[in-house]
Coordinates of C-alpha atoms in Angstrom, one line a residue:
X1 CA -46.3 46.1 69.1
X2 CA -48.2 48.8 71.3
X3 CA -48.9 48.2 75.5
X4 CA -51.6 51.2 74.8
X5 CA -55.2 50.0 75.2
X6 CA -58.0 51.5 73.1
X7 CA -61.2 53.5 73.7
X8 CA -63.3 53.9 71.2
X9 CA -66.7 56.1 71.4
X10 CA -69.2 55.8 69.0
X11 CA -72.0 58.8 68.7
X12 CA -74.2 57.3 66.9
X13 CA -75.6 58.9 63.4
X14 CA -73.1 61.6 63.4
X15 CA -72.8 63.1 60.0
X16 CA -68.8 64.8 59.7
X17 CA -70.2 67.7 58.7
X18 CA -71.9 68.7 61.6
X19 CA -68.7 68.5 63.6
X20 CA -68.6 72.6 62.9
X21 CA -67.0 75.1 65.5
X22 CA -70.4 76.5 66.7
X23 CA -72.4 73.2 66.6
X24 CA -69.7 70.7 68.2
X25 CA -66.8 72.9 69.6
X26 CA -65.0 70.6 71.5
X27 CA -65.0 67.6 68.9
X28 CA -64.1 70.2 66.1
X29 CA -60.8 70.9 68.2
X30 CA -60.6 67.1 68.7
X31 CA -60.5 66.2 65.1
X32 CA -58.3 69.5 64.2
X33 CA -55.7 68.1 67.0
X34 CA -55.7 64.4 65.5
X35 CA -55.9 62.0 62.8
X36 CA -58.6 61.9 60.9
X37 CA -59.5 59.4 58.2
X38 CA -61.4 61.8 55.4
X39 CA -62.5 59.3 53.5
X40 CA -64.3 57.7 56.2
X41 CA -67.8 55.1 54.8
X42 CA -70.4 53.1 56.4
X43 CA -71.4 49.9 55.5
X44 CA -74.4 49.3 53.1
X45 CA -77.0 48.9 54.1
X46 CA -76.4 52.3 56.5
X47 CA -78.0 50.7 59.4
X48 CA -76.9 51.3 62.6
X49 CA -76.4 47.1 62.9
X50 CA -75.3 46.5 60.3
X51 CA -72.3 48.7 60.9
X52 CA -72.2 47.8 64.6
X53 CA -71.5 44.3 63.8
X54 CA -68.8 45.6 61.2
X55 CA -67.0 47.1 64.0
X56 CA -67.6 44.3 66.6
X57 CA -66.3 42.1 63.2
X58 CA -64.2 44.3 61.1
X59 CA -66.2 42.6 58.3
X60 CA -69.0 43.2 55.9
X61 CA -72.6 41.6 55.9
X62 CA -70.9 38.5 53.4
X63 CA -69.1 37.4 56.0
X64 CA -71.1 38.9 59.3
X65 CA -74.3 37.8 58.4
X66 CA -76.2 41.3 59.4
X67 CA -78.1 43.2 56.8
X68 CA -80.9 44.7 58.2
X69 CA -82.3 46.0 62.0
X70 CA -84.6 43.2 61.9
X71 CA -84.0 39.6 59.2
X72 CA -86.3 37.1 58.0
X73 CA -86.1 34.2 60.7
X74 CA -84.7 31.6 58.2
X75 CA -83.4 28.7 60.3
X76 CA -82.7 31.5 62.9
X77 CA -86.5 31.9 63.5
X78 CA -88.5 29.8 61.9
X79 CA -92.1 31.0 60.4
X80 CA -90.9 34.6 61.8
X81 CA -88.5 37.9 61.5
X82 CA -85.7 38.1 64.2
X83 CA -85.0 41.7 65.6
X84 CA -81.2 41.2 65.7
X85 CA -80.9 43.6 69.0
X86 CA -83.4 42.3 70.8
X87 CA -82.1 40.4 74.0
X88 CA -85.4 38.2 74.0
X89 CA -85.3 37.6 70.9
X90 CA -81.4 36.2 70.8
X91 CA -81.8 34.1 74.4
X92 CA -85.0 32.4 72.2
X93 CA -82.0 31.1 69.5
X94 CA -80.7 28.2 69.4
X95 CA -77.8 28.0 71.5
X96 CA -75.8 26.3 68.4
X97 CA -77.6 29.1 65.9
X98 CA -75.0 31.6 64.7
X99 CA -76.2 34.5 64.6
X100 CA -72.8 36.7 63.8
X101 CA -70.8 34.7 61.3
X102 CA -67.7 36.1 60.8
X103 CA -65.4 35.8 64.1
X104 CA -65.6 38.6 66.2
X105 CA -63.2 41.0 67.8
X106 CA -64.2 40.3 71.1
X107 CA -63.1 36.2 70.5
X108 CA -59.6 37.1 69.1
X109 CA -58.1 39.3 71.8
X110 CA -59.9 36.5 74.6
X111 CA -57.8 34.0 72.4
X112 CA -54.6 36.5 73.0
X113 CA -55.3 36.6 76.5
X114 CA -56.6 40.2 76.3
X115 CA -59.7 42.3 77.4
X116 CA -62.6 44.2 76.1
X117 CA -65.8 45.9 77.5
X118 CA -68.7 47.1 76.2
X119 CA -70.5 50.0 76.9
X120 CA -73.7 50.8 75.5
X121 CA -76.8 53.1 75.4
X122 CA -79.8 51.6 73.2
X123 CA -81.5 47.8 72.1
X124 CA -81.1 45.5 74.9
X125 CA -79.4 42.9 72.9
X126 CA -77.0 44.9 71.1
X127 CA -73.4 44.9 72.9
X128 CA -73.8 41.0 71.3
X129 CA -73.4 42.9 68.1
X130 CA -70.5 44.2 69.4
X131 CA -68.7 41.6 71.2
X132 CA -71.1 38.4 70.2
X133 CA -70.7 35.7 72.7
X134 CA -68.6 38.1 75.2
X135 CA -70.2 35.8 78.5
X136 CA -68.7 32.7 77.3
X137 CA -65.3 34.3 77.2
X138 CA -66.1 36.0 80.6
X139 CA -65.6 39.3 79.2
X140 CA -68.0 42.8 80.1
X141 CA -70.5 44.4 79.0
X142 CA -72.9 47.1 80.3
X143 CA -76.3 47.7 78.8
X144 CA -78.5 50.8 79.6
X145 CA -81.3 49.1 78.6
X146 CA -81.4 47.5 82.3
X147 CA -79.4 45.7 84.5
X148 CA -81.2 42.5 83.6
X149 CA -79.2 42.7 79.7
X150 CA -75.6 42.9 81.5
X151 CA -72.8 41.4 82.8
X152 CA -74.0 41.2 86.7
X153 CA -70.9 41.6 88.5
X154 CA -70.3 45.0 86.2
X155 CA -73.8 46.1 86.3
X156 CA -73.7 45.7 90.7
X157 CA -70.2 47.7 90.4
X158 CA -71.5 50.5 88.3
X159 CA -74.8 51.2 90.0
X160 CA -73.3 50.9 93.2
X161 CA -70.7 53.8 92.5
X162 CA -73.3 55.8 90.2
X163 CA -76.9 55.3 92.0
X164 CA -79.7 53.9 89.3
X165 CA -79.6 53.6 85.7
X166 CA -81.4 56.6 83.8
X167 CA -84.8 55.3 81.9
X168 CA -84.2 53.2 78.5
X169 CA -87.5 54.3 76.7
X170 CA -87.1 57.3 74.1
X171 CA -85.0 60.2 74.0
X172 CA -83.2 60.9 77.6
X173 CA -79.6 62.5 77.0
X174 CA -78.4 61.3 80.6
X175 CA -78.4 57.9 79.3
X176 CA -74.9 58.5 77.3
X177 CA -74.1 60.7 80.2
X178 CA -74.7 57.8 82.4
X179 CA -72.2 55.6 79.9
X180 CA -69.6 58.1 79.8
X181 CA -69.5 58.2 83.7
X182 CA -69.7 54.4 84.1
X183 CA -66.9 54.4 81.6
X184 CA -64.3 57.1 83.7
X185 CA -65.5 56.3 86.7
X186 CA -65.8 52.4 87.1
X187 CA -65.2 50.1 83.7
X188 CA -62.1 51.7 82.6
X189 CA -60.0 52.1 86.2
X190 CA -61.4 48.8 87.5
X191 CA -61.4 46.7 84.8
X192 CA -58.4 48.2 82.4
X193 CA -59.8 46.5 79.4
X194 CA -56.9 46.3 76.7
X195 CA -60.4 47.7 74.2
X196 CA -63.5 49.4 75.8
X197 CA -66.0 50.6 73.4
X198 CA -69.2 53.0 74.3
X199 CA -71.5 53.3 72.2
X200 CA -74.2 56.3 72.6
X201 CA -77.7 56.5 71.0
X202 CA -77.3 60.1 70.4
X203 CA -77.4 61.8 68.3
X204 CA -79.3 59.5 66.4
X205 CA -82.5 58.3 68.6
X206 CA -83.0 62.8 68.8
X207 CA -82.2 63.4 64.9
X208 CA -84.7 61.1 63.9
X209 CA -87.4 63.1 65.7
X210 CA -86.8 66.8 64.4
X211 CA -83.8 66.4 61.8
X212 CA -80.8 68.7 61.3
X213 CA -82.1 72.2 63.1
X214 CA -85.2 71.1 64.8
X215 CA -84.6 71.8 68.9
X216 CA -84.3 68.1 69.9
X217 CA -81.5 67.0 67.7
X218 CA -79.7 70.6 68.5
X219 CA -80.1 69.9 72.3
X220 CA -78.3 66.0 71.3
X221 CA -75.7 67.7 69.2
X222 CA -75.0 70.0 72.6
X223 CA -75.4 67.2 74.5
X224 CA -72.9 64.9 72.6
X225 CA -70.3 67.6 72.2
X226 CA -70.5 68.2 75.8
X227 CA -69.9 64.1 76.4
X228 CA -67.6 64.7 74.0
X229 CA -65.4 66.9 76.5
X230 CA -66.0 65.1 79.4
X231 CA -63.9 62.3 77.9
X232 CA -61.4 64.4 76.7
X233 CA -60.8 65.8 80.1
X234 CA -60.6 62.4 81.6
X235 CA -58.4 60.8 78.8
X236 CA -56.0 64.4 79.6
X237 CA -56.0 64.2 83.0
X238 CA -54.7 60.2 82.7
X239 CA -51.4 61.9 81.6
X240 CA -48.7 58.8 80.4
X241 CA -51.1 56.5 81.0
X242 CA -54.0 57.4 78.4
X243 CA -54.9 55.0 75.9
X244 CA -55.9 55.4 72.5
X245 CA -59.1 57.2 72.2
X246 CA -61.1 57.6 68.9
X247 CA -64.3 58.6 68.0
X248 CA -66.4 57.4 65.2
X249 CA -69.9 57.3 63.8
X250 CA -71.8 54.6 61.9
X251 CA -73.5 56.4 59.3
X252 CA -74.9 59.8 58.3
X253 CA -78.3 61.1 58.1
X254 CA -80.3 62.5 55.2
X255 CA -83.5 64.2 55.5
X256 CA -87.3 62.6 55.3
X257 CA -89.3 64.2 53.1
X258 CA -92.0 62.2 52.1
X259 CA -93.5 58.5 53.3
X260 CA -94.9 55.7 51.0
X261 CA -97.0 53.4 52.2
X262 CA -94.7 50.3 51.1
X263 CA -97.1 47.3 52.3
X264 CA -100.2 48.9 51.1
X265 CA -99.2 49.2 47.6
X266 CA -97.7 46.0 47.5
X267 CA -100.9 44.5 48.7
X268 CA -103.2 46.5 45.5
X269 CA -100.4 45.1 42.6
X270 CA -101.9 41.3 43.7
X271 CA -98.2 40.7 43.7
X272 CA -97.1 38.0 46.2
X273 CA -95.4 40.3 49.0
X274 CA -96.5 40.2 52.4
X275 CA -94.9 41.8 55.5
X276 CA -97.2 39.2 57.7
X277 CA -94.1 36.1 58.4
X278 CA -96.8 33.9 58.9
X279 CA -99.0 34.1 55.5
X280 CA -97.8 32.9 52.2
X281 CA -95.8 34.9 49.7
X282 CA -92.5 37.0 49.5
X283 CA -91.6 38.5 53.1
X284 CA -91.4 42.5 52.8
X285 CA -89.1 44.2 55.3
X286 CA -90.3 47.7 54.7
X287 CA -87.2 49.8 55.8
X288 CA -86.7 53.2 53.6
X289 CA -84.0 50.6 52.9
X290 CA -85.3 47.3 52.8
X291 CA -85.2 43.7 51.3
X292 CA -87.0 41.1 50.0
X293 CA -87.3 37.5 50.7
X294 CA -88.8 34.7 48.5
X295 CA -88.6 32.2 50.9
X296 CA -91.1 29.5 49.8
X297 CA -92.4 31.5 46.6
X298 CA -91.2 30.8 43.2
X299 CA -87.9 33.0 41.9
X300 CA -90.1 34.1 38.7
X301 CA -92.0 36.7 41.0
X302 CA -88.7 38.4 41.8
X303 CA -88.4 40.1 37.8
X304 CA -92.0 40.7 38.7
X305 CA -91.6 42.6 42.2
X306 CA -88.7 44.4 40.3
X307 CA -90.4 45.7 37.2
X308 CA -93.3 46.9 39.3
X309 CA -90.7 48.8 41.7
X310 CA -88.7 50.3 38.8
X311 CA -91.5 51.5 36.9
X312 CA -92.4 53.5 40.7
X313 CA -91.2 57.1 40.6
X314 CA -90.3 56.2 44.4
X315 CA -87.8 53.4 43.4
X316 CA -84.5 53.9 44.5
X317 CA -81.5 51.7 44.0
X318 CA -82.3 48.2 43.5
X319 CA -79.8 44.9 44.1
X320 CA -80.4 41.5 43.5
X321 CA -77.8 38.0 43.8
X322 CA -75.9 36.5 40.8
X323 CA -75.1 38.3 37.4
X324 CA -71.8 38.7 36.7
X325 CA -70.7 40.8 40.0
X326 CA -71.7 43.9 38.6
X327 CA -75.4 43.7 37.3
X328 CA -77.7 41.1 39.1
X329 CA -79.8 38.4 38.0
X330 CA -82.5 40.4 37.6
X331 CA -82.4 43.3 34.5
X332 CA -81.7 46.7 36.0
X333 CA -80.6 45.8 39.1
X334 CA -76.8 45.3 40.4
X335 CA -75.5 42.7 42.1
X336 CA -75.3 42.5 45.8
X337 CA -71.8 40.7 45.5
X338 CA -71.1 44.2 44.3
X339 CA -71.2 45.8 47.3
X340 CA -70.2 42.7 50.0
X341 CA -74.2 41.4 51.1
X342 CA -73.9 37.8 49.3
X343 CA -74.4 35.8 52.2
X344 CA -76.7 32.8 52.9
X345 CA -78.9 34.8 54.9
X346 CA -79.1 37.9 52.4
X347 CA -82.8 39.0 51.1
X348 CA -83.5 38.2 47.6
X349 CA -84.2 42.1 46.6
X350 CA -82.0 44.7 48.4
X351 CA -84.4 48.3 47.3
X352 CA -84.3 51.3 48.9
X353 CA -86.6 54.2 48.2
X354 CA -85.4 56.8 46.2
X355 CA -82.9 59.8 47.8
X356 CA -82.5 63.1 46.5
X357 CA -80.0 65.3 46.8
X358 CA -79.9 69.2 48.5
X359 CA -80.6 71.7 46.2
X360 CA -79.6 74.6 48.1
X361 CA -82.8 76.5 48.4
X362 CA -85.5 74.3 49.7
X363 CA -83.3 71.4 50.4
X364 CA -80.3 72.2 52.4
X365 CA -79.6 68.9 52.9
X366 CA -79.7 65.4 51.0
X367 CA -83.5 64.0 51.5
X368 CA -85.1 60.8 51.4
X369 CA -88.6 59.2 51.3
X370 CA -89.9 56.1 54.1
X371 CA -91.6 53.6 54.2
X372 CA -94.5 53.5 56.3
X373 CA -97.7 55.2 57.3
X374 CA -97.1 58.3 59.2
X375 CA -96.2 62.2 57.8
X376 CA -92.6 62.8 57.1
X377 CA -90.3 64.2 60.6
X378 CA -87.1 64.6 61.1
X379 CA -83.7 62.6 59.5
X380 CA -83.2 58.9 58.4
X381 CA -80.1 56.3 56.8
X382 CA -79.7 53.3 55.6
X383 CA -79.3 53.7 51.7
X384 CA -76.9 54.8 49.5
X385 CA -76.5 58.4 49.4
X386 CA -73.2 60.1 50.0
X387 CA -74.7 62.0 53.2
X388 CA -75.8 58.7 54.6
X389 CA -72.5 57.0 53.9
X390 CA -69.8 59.3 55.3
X391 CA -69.0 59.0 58.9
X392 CA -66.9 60.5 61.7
X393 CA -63.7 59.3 62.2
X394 CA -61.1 60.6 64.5
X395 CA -58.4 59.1 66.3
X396 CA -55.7 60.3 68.7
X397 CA -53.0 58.9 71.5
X398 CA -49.8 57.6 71.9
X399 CA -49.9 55.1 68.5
X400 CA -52.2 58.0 66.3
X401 CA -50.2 61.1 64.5
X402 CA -51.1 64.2 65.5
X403 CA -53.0 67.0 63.1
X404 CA -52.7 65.0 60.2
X405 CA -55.3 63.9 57.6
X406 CA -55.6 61.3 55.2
X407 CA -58.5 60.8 52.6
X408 CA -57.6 57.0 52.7
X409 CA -60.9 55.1 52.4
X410 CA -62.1 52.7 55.0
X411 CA -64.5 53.4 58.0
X412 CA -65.5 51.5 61.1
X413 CA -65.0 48.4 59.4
X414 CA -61.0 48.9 59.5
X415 CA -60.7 49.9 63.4
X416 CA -60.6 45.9 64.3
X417 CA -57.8 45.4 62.0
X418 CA -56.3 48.4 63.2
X419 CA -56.3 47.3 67.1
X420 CA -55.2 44.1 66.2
X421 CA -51.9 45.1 64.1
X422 CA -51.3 47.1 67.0
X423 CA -51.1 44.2 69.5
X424 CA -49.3 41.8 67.5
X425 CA -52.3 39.5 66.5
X426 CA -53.2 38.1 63.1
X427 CA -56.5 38.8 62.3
X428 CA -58.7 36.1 61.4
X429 CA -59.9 35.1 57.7
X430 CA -63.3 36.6 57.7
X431 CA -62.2 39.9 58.7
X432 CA -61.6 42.2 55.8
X433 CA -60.7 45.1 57.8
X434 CA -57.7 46.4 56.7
X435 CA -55.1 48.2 59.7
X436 CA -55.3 52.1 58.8
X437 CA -51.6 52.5 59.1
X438 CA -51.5 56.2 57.5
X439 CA -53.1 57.3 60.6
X440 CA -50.3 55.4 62.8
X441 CA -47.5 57.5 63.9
X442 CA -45.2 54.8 62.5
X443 CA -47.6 52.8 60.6
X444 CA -48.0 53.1 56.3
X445 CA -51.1 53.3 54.4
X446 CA -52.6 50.5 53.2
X447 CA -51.8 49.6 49.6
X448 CA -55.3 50.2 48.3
X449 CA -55.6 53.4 50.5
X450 CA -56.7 55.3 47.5
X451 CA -58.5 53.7 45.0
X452 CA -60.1 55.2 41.8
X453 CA -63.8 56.8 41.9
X454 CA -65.6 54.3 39.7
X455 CA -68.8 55.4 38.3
X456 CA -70.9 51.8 37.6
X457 CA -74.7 51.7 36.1
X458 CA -77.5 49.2 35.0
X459 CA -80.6 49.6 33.2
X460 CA -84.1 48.1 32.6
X461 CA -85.8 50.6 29.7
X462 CA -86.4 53.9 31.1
X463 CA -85.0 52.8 34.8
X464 CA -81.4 53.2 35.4
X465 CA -79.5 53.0 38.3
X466 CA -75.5 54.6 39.2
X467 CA -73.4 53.8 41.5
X468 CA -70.0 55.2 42.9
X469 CA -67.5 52.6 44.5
X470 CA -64.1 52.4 45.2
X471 CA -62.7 49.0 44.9
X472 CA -60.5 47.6 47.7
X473 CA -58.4 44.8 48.0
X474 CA -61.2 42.5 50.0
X475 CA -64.6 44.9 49.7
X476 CA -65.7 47.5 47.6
X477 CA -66.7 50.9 49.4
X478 CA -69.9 52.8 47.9
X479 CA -69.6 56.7 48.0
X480 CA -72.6 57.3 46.4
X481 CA -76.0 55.6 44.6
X482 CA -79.0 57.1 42.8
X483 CA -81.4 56.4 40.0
X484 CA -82.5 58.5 37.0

């Protein structure tokens, strides 16, 4: 059992291969220095909440509850969609309303008498995410979306020693700076919380401007890199004491190149979709990766909905519930058991709109269309292409080997398994989280560390769908999915 505590720092929207010598020096040397899990996923959906909640969890959306930014109310929000990081939003719940179903990290070490803080740049509800129900247990959390979304004894002790909070609204790179400062300079040597995680926006909030080479997301890749080696230095110069330190991403980014105007078409087809809560008819949650409620409407229009979309040229992969845990209920589509989403609160239609891969020339990168009304700009994730589903993941310290590699699969999902091994602690029923003990200096790799690459497919006439997974003992991991 370790006495090391953890930090873990998330930069949000990293792709791995970005982490290059020029672009992100001092991470490169990071990961070439640690251990580094190669086959690193995200969650599907890739949304950054979804796989914020898996880390705050170590669990998947069947157990978690989270599949989307934003979910149809249900008997969250009646008659409305809940934005599941918006502060406002969660103090309107119900105070016996679950919104995170699957026990969270945060609970388990309170329940082992130990600590964790929460630092975090972005929505104003989302260290609950992260650590759901953290005031209860009388644990920390700092939110640079304003003083008014944190714990106020932390928030009064960090602005004291750093002077105001930078501004929450769009892209402003001193917020993670900010973060990164409250984290060396007041949460960590005040508070010594046994796991602190930061979370920064960037690069994410700059790549979805201007993509992989436009000047904003360059200056947030400098920017994040030089975070990057401001943590290293302090972690360095904390000598015997220095606790684990990882960095990790929550999904990848492919390029936008093209939008449809999701709502609009839906409303010429005379189909029953409606992104309006309040009118009649299936509820349409027009992500580039979406879903699809019936609520009220009868299950016949979902083959409906679903022919129309597959006979779209735009239609990407497509998941419905039931079937027999491969194909859904529906023809052509899988099943969302497939890929861990079958829980209570799950849309009826998982769709995303179709990716495409680079093709070297034009296309340097993988590319995607949106959803909504404006022109095409810079990156964008949540689906199921390979560029959108591999993530950062490097980890180093006292318990972590040292230039070593594994291509073991796992992601985010895993680290709450991992801490908790670590400690001692059994890790609750809902967490499927596995500990990554080939990264471990004394640990052993999981027994389904390397699973085989298995290529699955459904079809409705001239619509077909693929998927790669890998199945693991309590989840199966997507690698890759495309249609055609």
């Amino acid at each position: 059992m370790t006495h090391n505590r953890f930090v873990v720092v998330v930069l949000d929207g990293l792709r791995p291969d970005l982490v290059t010598p020029d672009r992100m020096p001092n991470l490169a040397r990071f990961r070439d220095e640690a251990a580094v899990l190669g086959g690193s996923r995200a969650l599907y959906p890739s949304h950054t909440r979804v796989n914020k909640t898996g880390l705050g969890t170590g669990t998947t959306p069947k157990y978690h509850g989270i599949h989307f930014n934003k979910i149809a109310g249900g008997a969250l929000k009646p008659g409305g969609i809940l934005d599941v990081a918006d502060f406002p939003d969660l103090a309107g719940l119900d105070l016996n309303a679950d919104l995170v179903t699957a026990t969270p990290l945060g609970e388990v070490l309170a329940d082992a008498d130990r600590t964790m803080a929460v630092i975090h740049c972005g929505a104003s509800g989302a260290p609950h995410l992260l650590n759901y129900r953290a005031a209860e247990r009388g644990q920390h959390y700092l939110s640079l979306a304003g003083p008014q979304f944190s714990s106020g004894r932390l928030w009064a002790a960090v602005e004291a020693e750093l002077g105001p909070m930078p501004s929450p609204s769009g892209v402003n790179l001193e917020r993670s700076r900010y973060a990164v400062r409250a984290l060396t300079q007041v949460v960590y040597p005040q508070l010594l919380p046994d796991v602190t995680i930061v979370w920064s926006d960037e690069p994410d909030k700059s790549l979805h401007v201007d993509g992989f080479g436009g000047p904003v997301s360059t200056a947030a890749l400098a920017h994040a890199d030089d975070l990057v080696c401001d943590v290293i230095d302090w972690w360095h110069g904390l000598g015997d004491d220095a606790p684990n330190l990882l960095f990790l991403s929550d999904h990848g980014h492919v390029e936008t190149s093209g939008t449809i105007a999701l709502n609009a078409l839906f409303a010429e087809t005379g189909l029953p979709v409606t992104t309006d809560p309040s009118r009649p008819g299936a509820l349409l949650l027009p992500f580039g990766s979406g879903g699809i409620y019936l609520r009220d409407t009868d299950s016949s229009a979902l083959a409906d909905i679903v022919s129309w979309m597959q006979a779209q040229p735009w239609c990407g992969n497509l998941l419905t519930a039931g079937g027999d845990g491969v194909a859904g209920a529906v023809p052509g589509t899988f099943s969302s058991s497939l890929l861990s989403l079958d829980h209570e609160r799950a849309p009826d239609l998982f769709f995303q709109l179709r990716r495409m891969d680079a093709d070297g020339r034009e296309r340097q990168y993988g590319h995607c269309l949106n959803a909504g009304d404006k022109g095409p700009s810079g990156s964008s994730h949540g689906g199921l292409h390979a560029e959108e589903l591999a993530t950062v993941f490097f980890a180093a310290g006292p318990d972590f080997k040292s230039h070593h590699r594994t291509e073991t699969v796992g992601g985010m999902v895993d680290v709450a398994a991992t801490i908790l091994s670590l400690f001692g602690i059994e890790q609750p029923q809902s967490m499927v989280g596995r500990p990554l003990g080939g990264l471990l200096a004394d640990g052993m790799e999981p027994a389904d560390a390397l699973p085989e690459v298995e290529t699955v497919s459904v079809s409705n006439g001239a619509f077909e769908q693929h998927l790669q997974i890998r199945r693991l003992d309590r989840r199966t991991v997507a690698d890759h999915g495309w249609v055609g």
